[in-house]
Amino acid sequence: MGVILLCLAAPGWLYAQTISGTVQDSSGAVIAGARIEVSGGDLAQPIVLTSDGVGKFSSGDLKPGIYSVRVTCDGFEPLLKPVDLHGPVQLQLTLTVAKQQINISVAGKSLAFANSDPVYRQLRDLGLGETFPLNNVAITWDVATFQFQKGTLTFLSPVNGVVTGAIFVGEGHLNIKPALSIDARELNRRTGASEFDEDFNEAVFRFTPNARLKFLPGLGDRTTPASEAAAVFNRWKGKMRQRRERPVGFTEYLLHGETMDNVDADVLAAVYNPAHPEFFNAYLRGKKHGDLRFFLRTRVGAAPQLDSPEEVALINYDPAGMDDGVWYLSHLKSEYSNHTASSLEDRRLFATHRYQIETVIAKNGHLFSSATITFEPLVAGERVLKFGLLPNLRVTRVTDEQGQDIYFIQESRKEDGSFYAILPQVPPLGKEQSIHVEYAGDKVLEQAGQGSYYVGARTSWYPNLNGFGEHAFYDLTFKVPKRYKVVSVGKLEAESIEQDLAVSHWVTPVPVAVAGFNYGEYQRLDLDDDKTGYKISGYYLTELPDNLRRSRALASMAPRGMTKYALEETRAQLQLCTYYFGKSPYDQIYITEQPDFAFGQSWPTLVYLPISAYTDSTQRWMLFGQINSKFTGFVQEVTPHEVSHQWWGHAVGWASYHDQWLSEGFAEFSAGLFLQQAMGKGWQKDYIEFWDRLRQRILEKNNFGTAPNDAGPLWMGLRLESPRTERAYQNVAYPKGAYVLQMLRSMMFNPEDKVPDAAFIAMMHDFVASHRDKPASTESFKAIAEKHMTKAMDLRKNGRLDWFFDEWVYGTQVPRYHFEYQLSPAEGGKVKLHMTITQSEVDEHFAMLLPVFADFGNGMMPIVHVGIGGSTSRTLDVLLPAQPKKVALNPYKEILER
């Protein structure tokens, strides 16, 4: 930091006493956007200015005195200049390029703002208040009825005059009657009954102020506190404030994972904002289930970790047990009555507009970062922001737009260590605000071998305000040891070497849902795509990770050659997806190798491919000692699947966990489309095997005798997961979602059109174009499909596809088919096809439109679509122009059947 004392005087008679000037670098080039902080004199608080487009700034009128001018700008050393002001002062401020050092700074005074907000401290150390008898009282919250048969209710001590919770000890009963039949069926699958009933003897309630009023009419006269109340509350606090680094079960991952709620911080938001969206949380010790959690949360959703606006939930928290799971999650009954329930409800309290993040990666893989987050409040009165940030990344300082420290919350990483920021004042609606966060830590990168790293915390390596629930602009700068490369989302704007660090600057030209990067000692290979104009780059590792280094099978790997093959696959898939779905919003794509062996992922413009995608068939045979058809299929599919996520999940997002199949299922479909359309002659074998693998994934039973399809409908998404149905989500959302789209395509296919897929292509272009700026829901996709459905698809003669979505998205039935046919000569040289189709193992409401194929010498093509309903047989005669070699139903396995 440079300190220069300027004593510049002007005639005392000059009226305007200002500090103004120009900010430039050592070459004389002006610097726009520099931050100038003027303090001292008689100023109660600093004046913060920003240099304009030509580097200039001006403070306005000031009284005479000694002032301090501090100038900061990313990439430059701070500059401090004292000014003795007795008239207008014109400064020329020259900034020097920052010295690149990796230091752990001791935040000192700034850490005094951690976990020390006075109201938060009261909530954290909360005690018990008044106690009342509560006997023979029933209180209803939406679908839940709490029957308090006999016991005491002890309120928690008021905070700022607000009671935020209560403890019940005694005999109680909970009843839940689901609002919808689909939720009743899910509850029945979980518990054996379509309603839920449970006796309980302890309950802890946390709520917004109005919830307390519902208890008051049933209370008796004040009494002495139950001796157990304090113990119950302490046990609850111990449980709510505990986090393991590796969750044991699904609910622990959901409720006590990286983004677990700090209940005290959530309650703080309601104390600071009397109009905070209402919530009522009940934590019950049941007689059959020891940790039941009922949540009713408006606006943010009962289970925000599932990215859902559904307000009402029942969760059986039993991570090590067989009944662990989300048993009920739905919208308010009033929303169903008013027909306003929707996955598209906005659950955000704040909308993020921009992230500006600078990250330094040390030689030991630790991150040292700072982030400026620009946001807009959406709900009046809100002051508390919750971020998704890996708890191992410890926040050291949070400042507001004036550079003033503000309170923040981040308890120990082994406790409820989620990160919250507390705004000092209520921000005005409709006006952008920003805060600056400094943080550092480990567990984002783990060394996999010489020059290679596993990149974890891919959504929580920075303070992420709303996850995949919105799109924002990102400005990302990385400074890393110069032997390594960072490959990031966005467009690479600049690269340089500063002493021992490689510096890269990336910017997203359009808003995206998430930022991420890959990291390692990469080599780069580029491939042109003159047809679509996409810029394709591949980044590969020259060394194997340590866990594969001794594998003789992989000793012959040729990473550069296999990268070229991966890029060629990428180019083909980009061309195919552009043709079928329309242009993606991105102009470039980076295909990066990662040391994970069997896991791929796709972020906007950035694809993480597993190292197995760079192996050939011989190496895989040597590795497994046999031809592993399932793994061969994975290697065939992974690149086109992940590339297609540039459309599914990024160009088109999803509204909630109910709708995530629109991302994963459509990407899986796109991999099948690639095998059919991009592999040239002989595609049929791999294509048929692809759909057959997907069918097996859906219908194959596990050790509990349960198939993934039996776990529930596609629409249930992540809620399909349970100890008895592990991986049900992956084995339904991906393959059954693909089948849904393929079956629509099959019904729309018309071999007589110049482009037989024309109707399907028009539908998909429309779907992508209409959802570029908003997430897609199952219902919004259904509306697009109904807009483009063919006349033959209108089986109910109402212009709707309820029949199809009820069966395949909201239902679990899978039919079995039997097909017989005879051919006989007909007049005029034609051939009569007499066929019988039998559909079985479905109820009387199940209907399907089935394509029948014939091979006239040029491969199987559909000749007719046949509608059939219920478990029945249908016989049909069709005249054919010539004798076919073969007639078949579902020859390519594109219709899901048993």
PDB file of N, CA and C in Angstrom, residues 122-160:
ATOM      1  N   GLN A 122     -29.417 -13.576  21.433  1.00  0.00           N
ATOM      2  CA  GLN A 122     -30.539 -13.895  22.308  1.00  0.00           C
ATOM      3  C   GLN A 122     -31.232 -15.179  21.862  1.00  0.00           C
ATOM      4  N   LEU A 123     -31.422 -15.328  20.558  1.00  0.00           N
ATOM      5  CA  LEU A 123     -32.068 -16.530  20.044  1.00  0.00           C
ATOM      6  C   LEU A 123     -31.205 -17.769  20.276  1.00  0.00           C
ATOM      7  N   ARG A 124     -29.921 -17.593  20.112  1.00  0.00           N
ATOM      8  CA  ARG A 124     -29.008 -18.737  20.263  1.00  0.00           C
ATOM      9  C   ARG A 124     -28.982 -19.233  21.709  1.00  0.00           C
ATOM     10  N   ASP A 125     -29.123 -18.298  22.652  1.00  0.00           N
ATOM     11  CA  ASP A 125     -29.024 -18.640  24.074  1.00  0.00           C
ATOM     12  C   ASP A 125     -30.393 -18.611  24.744  1.00  0.00           C
ATOM     13  N   LEU A 126     -31.414 -18.870  23.968  1.00  0.00           N
ATOM     14  CA  LEU A 126     -32.786 -18.687  24.424  1.00  0.00           C
ATOM     15  C   LEU A 126     -33.129 -19.607  25.598  1.00  0.00           C
ATOM     16  N   GLY A 127     -33.913 -19.067  26.521  1.00  0.00           N
ATOM     17  CA  GLY A 127     -34.397 -19.844  27.653  1.00  0.00           C
ATOM     18  C   GLY A 127     -35.900 -20.052  27.587  1.00  0.00           C
ATOM     19  N   LEU A 128     -36.473 -20.561  28.692  1.00  0.00           N
ATOM     20  CA  LEU A 128     -37.894 -20.875  28.744  1.00  0.00           C
ATOM     21  C   LEU A 128     -38.679 -19.723  29.344  1.00  0.00           C
ATOM     22  N   GLY A 129     -39.924 -19.584  28.872  1.00  0.00           N
ATOM     23  CA  GLY A 129     -40.822 -18.565  29.395  1.00  0.00           C
ATOM     24  C   GLY A 129     -41.934 -19.185  30.206  1.00  0.00           C
ATOM     25  N   GLU A 130     -43.145 -18.713  29.985  1.00  0.00           N
ATOM     26  CA  GLU A 130     -44.286 -19.139  30.797  1.00  0.00           C
ATOM     27  C   GLU A 130     -44.809 -20.507  30.357  1.00  0.00           C
ATOM     28  N   THR A 131     -45.412 -21.226  31.343  1.00  0.00           N
ATOM     29  CA  THR A 131     -45.948 -22.565  31.106  1.00  0.00           C
ATOM     30  C   THR A 131     -47.446 -22.584  31.397  1.00  0.00           C
ATOM     31  N   PHE A 132     -48.203 -23.343  30.566  1.00  0.00           N
ATOM     32  CA  PHE A 132     -49.657 -23.430  30.715  1.00  0.00           C
ATOM     33  C   PHE A 132     -50.103 -24.876  30.472  1.00  0.00           C
ATOM     34  N   PRO A 133     -51.156 -25.305  31.157  1.00  0.00           N
ATOM     35  CA  PRO A 133     -51.755 -26.603  30.806  1.00  0.00           C
ATOM     36  C   PRO A 133     -52.355 -26.537  29.398  1.00  0.00           C
ATOM     37  N   LEU A 134     -52.259 -27.657  28.672  1.00  0.00           N
ATOM     38  CA  LEU A 134     -52.861 -27.747  27.336  1.00  0.00           C
ATOM     39  C   LEU A 134     -53.518 -29.111  27.228  1.00  0.00           C
ATOM     40  N   ASN A 135     -54.819 -29.164  27.440  1.00  0.00           N
ATOM     41  CA  ASN A 135     -55.546 -30.430  27.518  1.00  0.00           C
ATOM     42  C   ASN A 135     -56.753 -30.415  26.579  1.00  0.00           C
ATOM     43  N   ASN A 136     -56.928 -31.542  25.881  1.00  0.00           N
ATOM     44  CA  ASN A 136     -58.106 -31.743  25.021  1.00  0.00           C
ATOM     45  C   ASN A 136     -58.312 -30.582  24.036  1.00  0.00           C
ATOM     46  N   VAL A 137     -57.238 -30.249  23.354  1.00  0.00           N
ATOM     47  CA  VAL A 137     -57.260 -29.160  22.386  1.00  0.00           C
ATOM     48  C   VAL A 137     -56.772 -29.684  21.034  1.00  0.00           C
ATOM     49  N   ALA A 138     -57.473 -29.365  19.974  1.00  0.00           N
ATOM     50  CA  ALA A 138     -57.054 -29.722  18.612  1.00  0.00           C
ATOM     51  C   ALA A 138     -56.736 -28.451  17.835  1.00  0.00           C
ATOM     52  N   ILE A 139     -55.572 -28.419  17.217  1.00  0.00           N
ATOM     53  CA  ILE A 139     -55.154 -27.272  16.407  1.00  0.00           C
ATOM     54  C   ILE A 139     -54.766 -27.791  15.033  1.00  0.00           C
ATOM     55  N   THR A 140     -55.280 -27.127  13.996  1.00  0.00           N
ATOM     56  CA  THR A 140     -55.065 -27.575  12.623  1.00  0.00           C
ATOM     57  C   THR A 140     -54.124 -26.625  11.898  1.00  0.00           C
ATOM     58  N   TRP A 141     -53.147 -27.214  11.235  1.00  0.00           N
ATOM     59  CA  TRP A 141     -52.298 -26.479  10.300  1.00  0.00           C
ATOM     60  C   TRP A 141     -52.397 -27.191   8.954  1.00  0.00           C
ATOM     61  N   ASP A 142     -53.171 -26.640   8.060  1.00  0.00           N
ATOM     62  CA  ASP A 142     -53.378 -27.188   6.722  1.00  0.00           C
ATOM     63  C   ASP A 142     -53.868 -28.636   6.816  1.00  0.00           C
ATOM     64  N   VAL A 143     -53.105 -29.604   6.297  1.00  0.00           N
ATOM     65  CA  VAL A 143     -53.549 -31.002   6.299  1.00  0.00           C
ATOM     66  C   VAL A 143     -53.288 -31.698   7.627  1.00  0.00           C
ATOM     67  N   ALA A 144     -52.617 -31.030   8.557  1.00  0.00           N
ATOM     68  CA  ALA A 144     -52.215 -31.648   9.820  1.00  0.00           C
ATOM     69  C   ALA A 144     -53.115 -31.180  10.962  1.00  0.00           C
ATOM     70  N   THR A 145     -53.530 -32.132  11.792  1.00  0.00           N
ATOM     71  CA  THR A 145     -54.258 -31.819  13.023  1.00  0.00           C
ATOM     72  C   THR A 145     -53.451 -32.336  14.209  1.00  0.00           C
ATOM     73  N   PHE A 146     -53.115 -31.414  15.116  1.00  0.00           N
ATOM     74  CA  PHE A 146     -52.415 -31.760  16.340  1.00  0.00           C
ATOM     75  C   PHE A 146     -53.443 -31.837  17.473  1.00  0.00           C
ATOM     76  N   GLN A 147     -53.569 -33.021  18.053  1.00  0.00           N
ATOM     77  CA  GLN A 147     -54.472 -33.213  19.184  1.00  0.00           C
ATOM     78  C   GLN A 147     -53.635 -33.262  20.456  1.00  0.00           C
ATOM     79  N   PHE A 148     -53.806 -32.226  21.306  1.00  0.00           N
ATOM     80  CA  PHE A 148     -53.090 -32.176  22.584  1.00  0.00           C
ATOM     81  C   PHE A 148     -54.047 -32.698  23.653  1.00  0.00           C
ATOM     82  N   GLN A 149     -53.853 -33.968  24.010  1.00  0.00           N
ATOM     83  CA  GLN A 149     -54.802 -34.614  24.908  1.00  0.00           C
ATOM     84  C   GLN A 149     -54.567 -34.229  26.366  1.00  0.00           C
ATOM     85  N   LYS A 150     -53.313 -34.208  26.775  1.00  0.00           N
ATOM     86  CA  LYS A 150     -53.002 -33.874  28.160  1.00  0.00           C
ATOM     87  C   LYS A 150     -51.530 -33.501  28.246  1.00  0.00           C
ATOM     88  N   GLY A 151     -51.233 -32.348  28.826  1.00  0.00           N
ATOM     89  CA  GLY A 151     -49.835 -31.967  28.975  1.00  0.00           C
ATOM     90  C   GLY A 151     -49.682 -30.496  29.262  1.00  0.00           C
ATOM     91  N   THR A 152     -48.457 -30.009  29.113  1.00  0.00           N
ATOM     92  CA  THR A 152     -48.155 -28.595  29.335  1.00  0.00           C
ATOM     93  C   THR A 152     -47.457 -28.024  28.116  1.00  0.00           C
ATOM     94  N   LEU A 153     -47.715 -26.743  27.897  1.00  0.00           N
ATOM     95  CA  LEU A 153     -47.054 -26.011  26.818  1.00  0.00           C
ATOM     96  C   LEU A 153     -46.226 -24.904  27.450  1.00  0.00           C
ATOM     97  N   THR A 154     -44.914 -24.941  27.206  1.00  0.00           N
ATOM     98  CA  THR A 154     -43.994 -23.921  27.725  1.00  0.00           C
ATOM     99  C   THR A 154     -43.507 -23.074  26.567  1.00  0.00           C
ATOM    100  N   PHE A 155     -43.840 -21.785  26.598  1.00  0.00           N
ATOM    101  CA  PHE A 155     -43.359 -20.892  25.556  1.00  0.00           C
ATOM    102  C   PHE A 155     -41.892 -20.563  25.797  1.00  0.00           C
ATOM    103  N   LEU A 156     -41.166 -20.270  24.729  1.00  0.00           N
ATOM    104  CA  LEU A 156     -39.801 -19.784  24.860  1.00  0.00           C
ATOM    105  C   LEU A 156     -39.822 -18.311  25.259  1.00  0.00           C
ATOM    106  N   SER A 157     -38.754 -17.875  25.861  1.00  0.00           N
ATOM    107  CA  SER A 157     -38.664 -16.483  26.289  1.00  0.00           C
ATOM    108  C   SER A 157     -38.805 -15.555  25.089  1.00  0.00           C
ATOM    109  N   PRO A 158     -39.496 -14.431  25.265  1.00  0.00           N
ATOM    110  CA  PRO A 158     -39.637 -13.488  24.140  1.00  0.00           C
ATOM    111  C   PRO A 158     -38.289 -12.880  23.746  1.00  0.00           C
ATOM    112  N   VAL A 159     -38.164 -12.581  22.477  1.00  0.00           N
ATOM    113  CA  VAL A 159     -36.999 -11.878  21.934  1.00  0.00           C
ATOM    114  C   VAL A 159     -37.522 -10.657  21.193  1.00  0.00           C
ATOM    115  N   ASN A 160     -37.087  -9.470  21.622  1.00  0.00           N
ATOM    116  CA  ASN A 160     -37.637  -8.225  21.058  1.00  0.00           C
ATOM    117  C   ASN A 160     -39.162  -8.203  21.157  1.00  0.00           C
TER     118      ASN A 160
END
